Short mmCIF file of C-alpha atoms in Angstrom, two decimals:
data_model
loop_
_atom_site.label_atom_id
_atom_site.label_comp_id
_atom_site.label_asym_id
_atom_site.label_seq_id
_atom_site.Cartn_x
_atom_site.Cartn_y
_atom_site.Cartn_z
CA UNK A 1 12.79 1.64 -25.94
CA UNK A 2 16.46 2.87 -25.47
CA UNK A 3 15.75 5.63 -28.59
CA UNK A 4 14.77 8.76 -26.25
CA UNK A 5 11.94 9.32 -28.78
CA UNK A 6 10.68 5.97 -28.35
CA UNK A 7 10.42 7.08 -24.66
CA UNK A 8 7.97 9.94 -25.44
CA UNK A 9 4.59 7.91 -25.59
CA UNK A 10 5.50 6.69 -22.70
CA UNK A 11 6.50 9.87 -20.89
CA UNK A 12 3.35 11.28 -22.11
CA UNK A 13 1.18 8.54 -20.69
CA UNK A 14 2.56 8.90 -17.42
CA UNK A 15 1.75 12.59 -17.22
CA UNK A 16 -1.80 11.82 -18.24
CA UNK A 17 -2.13 9.05 -15.55
CA UNK A 18 -0.93 11.88 -12.98
CA UNK A 19 -3.10 14.48 -14.73
CA UNK A 20 -6.07 12.56 -14.87
CA UNK A 21 -5.49 11.08 -11.26
CA UNK A 22 -5.36 14.50 -9.81
CA UNK A 23 -8.37 15.74 -12.13
CA UNK A 24 -10.60 12.84 -10.54
CA UNK A 25 -9.41 13.34 -7.11
CA UNK A 26 -10.42 16.82 -7.13
CA UNK A 27 -13.67 16.03 -8.39
CA UNK A 28 -13.95 13.92 -5.68
CA UNK A 29 -13.48 16.59 -3.38
CA UNK A 30 -17.05 17.51 -4.42
CA UNK A 31 -18.60 14.29 -3.67
CA UNK A 32 -20.76 13.94 -0.74
CA UNK A 33 -19.11 11.21 1.07
CA UNK A 34 -17.62 12.15 4.27
CA UNK A 35 -15.14 10.70 6.88
CA UNK A 36 -16.57 11.82 10.18
CA UNK A 37 -14.20 12.04 12.99
CA UNK A 38 -14.11 8.95 15.61
CA UNK A 39 -12.35 7.91 18.43
CA UNK A 40 -9.62 6.52 16.21
CA UNK A 41 -9.49 9.47 13.94
CA UNK A 42 -6.32 11.78 13.54
CA UNK A 43 -8.52 14.21 11.68
CA UNK A 44 -11.06 16.69 13.65
CA UNK A 45 -13.55 17.98 10.86
CA UNK A 46 -15.69 15.77 7.93
CA UNK A 47 -13.19 15.19 5.17
CA UNK A 48 -14.08 13.73 1.79
CA UNK A 49 -12.71 10.12 1.47
CA UNK A 50 -13.10 9.23 -2.18
CA UNK A 51 -9.64 10.23 -3.36
CA UNK A 52 -8.88 6.29 -4.12
CA UNK A 53 -11.54 6.58 -6.89
CA UNK A 54 -8.92 9.06 -9.32
CA UNK A 55 -5.90 6.82 -8.21
CA UNK A 56 -7.51 3.40 -9.28
CA UNK A 57 -9.20 5.18 -12.14
CA UNK A 58 -6.59 6.65 -13.76
CA UNK A 59 -4.27 3.07 -13.46
CA UNK A 60 -6.93 0.90 -14.89
CA UNK A 61 -7.10 3.04 -18.02
CA UNK A 62 -3.49 3.61 -18.25
CA UNK A 63 -1.97 -0.15 -17.79
CA UNK A 64 -3.74 -1.59 -21.38
CA UNK A 65 -2.56 1.75 -22.82
CA UNK A 66 0.93 1.10 -21.58
CA UNK A 67 1.00 -2.75 -22.85
CA UNK A 68 0.07 -1.15 -26.34
CA UNK A 69 2.64 1.20 -26.41
CA UNK A 70 5.15 -1.46 -25.43
CA UNK A 71 3.88 -3.43 -28.91
CA UNK A 72 2.20 -5.89 -26.85
CA UNK A 73 -1.47 -6.85 -26.57
CA UNK A 74 -3.85 -4.46 -24.75
CA UNK A 75 -4.56 -7.29 -22.25
CA UNK A 76 -3.08 -10.52 -21.45
CA UNK A 77 -4.79 -12.82 -18.84
CA UNK A 78 -2.75 -12.03 -16.40
CA UNK A 79 -3.15 -8.15 -16.84
CA UNK A 80 -7.03 -8.76 -17.16
CA UNK A 81 -7.01 -10.53 -14.02
CA UNK A 82 -5.11 -7.66 -12.03
CA UNK A 83 -7.45 -4.91 -13.61
CA UNK A 84 -10.58 -7.15 -12.61
CA UNK A 85 -9.56 -7.70 -9.00
CA UNK A 86 -8.73 -4.05 -8.62
CA UNK A 87 -11.91 -3.03 -9.85
CA UNK A 88 -14.07 -5.64 -7.83
CA UNK A 89 -12.08 -4.49 -5.04
CA UNK A 90 -12.56 -1.12 -5.53
CA UNK A 91 -16.11 -1.08 -6.13
CA UNK A 92 -17.20 -3.26 -3.09
CA UNK A 93 -14.40 -0.71 -1.22
CA UNK A 94 -16.57 2.53 -2.60
CA UNK A 95 -20.04 0.90 -1.46
CA UNK A 96 -18.65 0.20 1.97
CA UNK A 97 -17.42 3.83 2.09
CA UNK A 98 -20.72 5.21 1.31
CA UNK A 99 -22.77 2.52 3.13
CA UNK A 100 -20.58 1.09 5.89
CA UNK A 101 -20.89 -2.75 5.28
CA UNK A 102 -19.84 -5.29 7.75
CA UNK A 103 -16.12 -6.28 8.25
CA UNK A 104 -17.09 -9.69 6.64
CA UNK A 105 -18.27 -8.32 3.15
CA UNK A 106 -15.23 -6.48 2.96
CA UNK A 107 -12.97 -9.48 4.03
CA UNK A 108 -15.06 -11.49 1.27
CA UNK A 109 -14.39 -8.88 -1.35
CA UNK A 110 -10.57 -9.24 -0.86
CA UNK A 111 -10.74 -12.93 -0.83
CA UNK A 112 -12.44 -12.61 -4.46
CA UNK A 113 -9.77 -10.14 -5.78
CA UNK A 114 -7.13 -12.44 -4.33
CA UNK A 115 -8.82 -15.77 -5.91
CA UNK A 116 -9.22 -13.83 -9.42
CA UNK A 117 -5.21 -12.45 -9.54
CA UNK A 118 -3.78 -16.19 -8.46
CA UNK A 119 -6.51 -17.72 -11.01
CA UNK A 120 -5.12 -15.64 -13.57
CA UNK A 121 -1.46 -16.50 -13.02
CA UNK A 122 -0.15 -13.93 -10.68
CA UNK A 123 0.87 -16.49 -7.75
CA UNK A 124 4.08 -18.17 -6.35
CA UNK A 125 5.35 -21.28 -8.13
CA UNK A 126 7.53 -23.91 -6.95
CA UNK A 127 7.30 -23.07 -3.00
CA UNK A 128 4.82 -25.62 -1.42
CA UNK A 129 3.43 -27.31 -4.10
CA UNK A 130 0.51 -26.02 -6.24
CA UNK A 131 -2.08 -26.41 -3.71
CA UNK A 132 0.05 -24.46 -1.03
CA UNK A 133 1.62 -22.20 -3.41
CA UNK A 134 -2.33 -21.05 -4.20
CA UNK A 135 -2.85 -20.66 -0.56
CA UNK A 136 0.16 -18.67 0.33
CA UNK A 137 -0.49 -16.48 -2.61
CA UNK A 138 -4.19 -15.80 -1.63
CA UNK A 139 -2.87 -15.25 2.28
CA UNK A 140 -0.27 -12.91 1.29
CA UNK A 141 -2.54 -10.85 -0.85
CA UNK A 142 -5.28 -10.45 1.86
CA UNK A 143 -2.57 -9.57 4.42
CA UNK A 144 -0.95 -7.04 2.44
CA UNK A 145 -4.27 -5.62 1.68
CA UNK A 146 -5.59 -5.26 5.00
CA UNK A 147 -1.91 -3.88 6.23
CA UNK A 148 -2.29 -1.10 3.88
CA UNK A 149 -5.68 -0.47 4.96
CA UNK A 150 -4.95 -0.46 8.41
CA UNK A 151 -2.09 2.00 8.25
CA UNK A 152 -3.83 4.57 6.31
CA UNK A 153 -4.55 6.38 9.26
CA UNK A 154 -2.29 9.43 8.62
CA UNK A 155 -2.09 12.02 5.62
CA UNK A 156 0.35 10.40 3.06
CA UNK A 157 1.38 7.89 5.05
CA UNK A 158 0.10 4.69 2.93
CA UNK A 159 -0.18 6.72 -0.09
CA UNK A 160 3.17 7.64 -0.21
CA UNK A 161 4.83 4.67 0.83
CA UNK A 162 3.19 2.84 -2.08
CA UNK A 163 4.21 5.46 -4.27
CA UNK A 164 7.71 5.14 -3.55
CA UNK A 165 7.66 1.70 -3.15
CA UNK A 166 6.37 1.37 -7.08
CA UNK A 167 8.98 3.61 -8.23
CA UNK A 168 11.97 1.40 -6.73
CA UNK A 169 9.92 -1.38 -8.44
CA UNK A 170 9.49 0.18 -11.67
CA UNK A 171 13.59 0.50 -11.75
CA UNK A 172 14.64 -3.12 -10.26
CA UNK A 173 11.67 -4.99 -12.04
CA UNK A 174 13.15 -7.43 -14.96
CA UNK A 175 9.83 -7.33 -17.00
CA UNK A 176 8.04 -4.51 -18.28
CA UNK A 177 4.86 -6.48 -16.99
CA UNK A 178 5.92 -5.47 -13.89
CA UNK A 179 7.59 -2.36 -14.17
CA UNK A 180 4.98 -0.65 -16.36
CA UNK A 181 1.99 -0.83 -13.71
CA UNK A 182 4.17 0.22 -10.72
CA UNK A 183 5.33 2.96 -12.37
CA UNK A 184 1.61 3.89 -13.55
CA UNK A 185 0.49 3.11 -9.93
CA UNK A 186 3.05 5.54 -8.50
CA UNK A 187 1.98 8.31 -11.48
CA UNK A 188 -1.52 7.88 -10.20
CA UNK A 189 -0.90 7.96 -6.52
CA UNK A 190 1.53 11.16 -7.38
CA UNK A 191 -1.83 13.00 -8.45
CA UNK A 192 -3.30 12.21 -5.17
CA UNK A 193 -0.80 13.07 -2.98
CA UNK A 194 -0.87 16.97 -3.14
CA UNK A 195 -4.68 16.77 -1.98
CA UNK A 196 -3.55 14.65 0.97
CA UNK A 197 -0.24 15.75 2.19
CA UNK A 198 0.50 17.66 4.50
CA UNK A 199 -2.79 18.73 5.32
CA UNK A 200 -5.64 16.88 3.65
CA UNK A 201 -8.42 17.89 1.34
CA UNK A 202 -9.31 14.78 0.72
CA UNK A 203 -8.57 10.87 1.71
CA UNK A 204 -8.22 7.71 -0.16
CA UNK A 205 -10.75 6.08 1.68
CA UNK A 206 -11.11 2.09 1.52
CA UNK A 207 -11.50 2.06 -2.13
CA UNK A 208 -7.83 3.48 -2.63
CA UNK A 209 -5.93 2.11 0.41
CA UNK A 210 -7.24 -1.51 -0.52
CA UNK A 211 -6.82 -1.10 -4.23
CA UNK A 212 -3.30 0.35 -3.83
CA UNK A 213 -2.97 -2.74 -1.30
CA UNK A 214 -3.86 -5.44 -3.56
CA UNK A 215 -1.70 -4.35 -6.20
CA UNK A 216 1.35 -3.76 -4.01
CA UNK A 217 0.61 -7.25 -3.17
CA UNK A 218 0.58 -8.33 -6.70
CA UNK A 219 3.61 -6.72 -7.67
CA UNK A 220 5.35 -8.95 -4.66
CA UNK A 221 4.00 -11.78 -6.25
CA UNK A 222 5.19 -10.85 -9.75
CA UNK A 223 8.37 -10.39 -8.47
CA UNK A 224 8.69 -13.26 -6.48
CA UNK A 225 8.15 -15.34 -9.88
CA UNK A 226 11.60 -14.02 -11.15
CA UNK A 227 14.58 -16.49 -10.80
CA UNK A 228 15.46 -17.45 -7.39
CA UNK A 229 18.84 -15.99 -7.88
CA UNK A 230 17.61 -12.68 -8.84
CA UNK A 231 16.61 -12.11 -5.09
CA UNK A 232 13.72 -10.01 -6.13
CA UNK A 233 11.34 -12.10 -4.12
CA UNK A 234 12.67 -10.04 -1.17
CA UNK A 235 11.38 -6.77 -2.69
CA UNK A 236 8.11 -5.73 -1.76
CA UNK A 237 8.69 -7.37 2.00
CA UNK A 238 11.94 -5.14 2.16
CA UNK A 239 9.86 -2.16 0.86
CA UNK A 240 6.98 -2.32 2.41
CA UNK A 241 8.78 -3.48 5.79
CA UNK A 242 7.32 -0.34 8.05
CA UNK A 243 3.78 -1.09 7.14
CA UNK A 244 4.21 -4.87 7.49
CA UNK A 245 6.08 -4.82 10.88
CA UNK A 246 3.54 -2.01 12.24
CA UNK A 247 0.51 -4.22 11.60
CA UNK A 248 2.32 -7.61 12.61
CA UNK A 249 3.39 -6.42 15.74
CA UNK A 250 0.36 -4.63 16.39
CA UNK A 251 -1.53 -7.74 15.82
CA UNK A 252 0.78 -9.86 18.16
CA UNK A 253 0.47 -7.24 20.98
CA UNK A 254 -3.14 -7.22 20.83
CA UNK A 255 -3.34 -10.89 20.73
CA UNK A 256 -1.06 -11.25 23.88
CA UNK A 257 -3.23 -8.59 25.65
CA UNK A 258 -6.53 -10.71 25.02
CA UNK A 259 -8.20 -7.94 22.73
CA UNK A 260 -10.43 -8.88 19.80
CA UNK A 261 -8.22 -8.65 16.61
CA UNK A 262 -11.07 -7.62 14.67
CA UNK A 263 -11.98 -4.72 17.05
CA UNK A 264 -11.19 -0.91 15.61
CA UNK A 265 -8.23 0.45 18.00
CA UNK A 266 -5.90 3.21 18.33
CA UNK A 267 -2.69 0.87 19.00
CA UNK A 268 -0.63 0.85 15.82
CA UNK A 269 2.78 2.25 16.40
CA UNK A 270 2.08 5.27 13.83
CA UNK A 271 -0.89 6.09 15.79
CA UNK A 272 0.72 5.65 19.45
CA UNK A 273 3.48 8.08 17.95
CA UNK A 274 0.86 10.79 17.09
CA UNK A 275 -0.96 10.23 20.38
CA UNK A 276 2.44 10.82 22.06
CA UNK A 277 2.85 14.12 20.72
CA UNK A 278 5.03 13.62 17.65
CA UNK A 279 3.66 15.67 14.54
CA UNK A 280 1.74 13.65 12.22
CA UNK A 281 3.67 14.87 9.08
CA UNK A 282 6.88 13.76 10.79
CA UNK A 283 5.44 9.95 11.50
CA UNK A 284 4.50 10.34 7.68
CA UNK A 285 8.04 11.11 6.59
CA UNK A 286 9.59 8.56 8.88
CA UNK A 287 7.52 5.67 7.20
CA UNK A 288 8.62 7.23 3.69
CA UNK A 289 12.37 7.06 4.97
CA UNK A 290 11.56 3.09 5.93
CA UNK A 291 10.63 2.59 2.08
CA UNK A 292 13.91 4.36 0.82
CA UNK A 293 15.80 2.27 3.55
CA UNK A 294 14.02 -1.02 2.11
CA UNK A 295 14.72 0.38 -1.28
CA UNK A 296 18.13 0.85 -0.95
CA UNK A 297 18.48 -2.64 0.37
CA UNK A 298 16.22 -4.33 -2.79
CA UNK A 299 18.75 -2.69 -5.00
CA UNK A 300 21.63 -4.28 -3.33
CA UNK A 301 19.79 -7.52 -3.28
CA UNK A 302 18.98 -7.24 -7.27
CA UNK A 303 22.68 -6.52 -8.02
CA UNK A 304 24.09 -9.04 -5.94
CA UNK A 305 25.80 -6.90 -3.26
CA UNK A 306 23.61 -8.39 -0.33
CA UNK A 307 21.80 -11.78 0.18
CA UNK A 308 18.05 -11.61 0.25
CA UNK A 309 18.00 -12.75 3.87
CA UNK A 310 20.62 -10.47 5.23
CA UNK A 311 18.79 -7.79 3.56
CA UNK A 312 15.48 -8.93 5.42
CA UNK A 313 17.69 -8.74 8.42
CA UNK A 314 18.99 -5.29 7.91
CA UNK A 315 15.29 -3.60 8.00
CA UNK A 316 14.57 -4.63 11.55
CA UNK A 317 17.21 -2.43 13.26
CA UNK A 318 15.32 0.88 12.20
CA UNK A 319 11.80 -0.88 13.31
CA UNK A 320 13.06 -1.76 16.68
CA UNK A 321 14.49 1.62 17.22
CA UNK A 322 11.19 3.21 15.93
CA UNK A 323 9.12 0.67 18.22
CA UNK A 324 11.72 1.74 21.44
CA UNK A 325 11.28 5.63 20.64
CA UNK A 326 7.39 5.21 20.37
CA UNK A 327 6.54 3.43 23.40
CA UNK A 328 9.13 5.63 25.44
CA UNK A 329 7.03 8.81 24.19
CA UNK A 330 4.10 7.18 25.05
CA UNK A 331 5.28 6.37 28.72
CA UNK A 332 6.18 9.83 29.20
CA UNK A 333 2.98 11.26 27.55
CA UNK A 334 1.30 8.92 30.08
CA UNK A 335 3.53 9.81 33.07
CA UNK A 336 2.56 13.57 32.15
CA UNK A 337 -0.88 12.77 32.33
CA UNK A 338 -1.33 13.30 28.49
#
């Protein structure tokens, strides 16, 4: 792996993953599965929403090939679980994009995907006892999956955040079992981004947001399974702090207001920012900045420059400043009759 020539097959695979994802996304723009504008939408015309098909398909094909190039069997139990969980969730999500199923069906698919991952070894260990570790792992996977799904409402926001997070994970992960799939997912998303940001020819749809969500959640569990001294368990919470903070704060605010948590809404901070007049592309770039800041903190943690708990505290000031700015803009917009 240190010989440049030995890296050529991996570089070729990354390029092939990027290109195949882009080609499949381009093909998906011709499918007649459209996202029609609604009261929560930031777009004004019907737009295809099958972009996630290209991301997930390219990733699922590339992972076994990458393992083979690394001298490993095409599939381990954990890798099979990752691929199976992603396919199950992607298939159900795609059918939901087409047929608009009840939320309970989507939630059941999320729990099924989480159970597959946990059952094949992608889970916490030594935290709260065996049963507790299983429960915590499943809840983490479902929560992150939903968080990414909820935040996929502006062009490039969720997809770009996950792509950047995966690049950092690939750099800091102590094992190819984590680094390779993270890098491949980043390559697949890179094939999608030009079709979605800054203007959208296609959206990821649930097939992309939920598939990518469960994968980034799985990478978090895989990092957490490294020695505690390494501190990598804080990696995904740091990298995804912008998305997780927005979703958690929004759910808390709606709970305090007595609103139904399962009801569709436009109360996320990123939605309020866009409604308050901030350009959507700028909102997306700000969220990418949160990932970059989280990435810097992640590198500091794994190199021993900063403890994981102080690093988690350091992600809060930018989030608090962002919250303050968004709420100020909303008050001004309301005062102006917007």
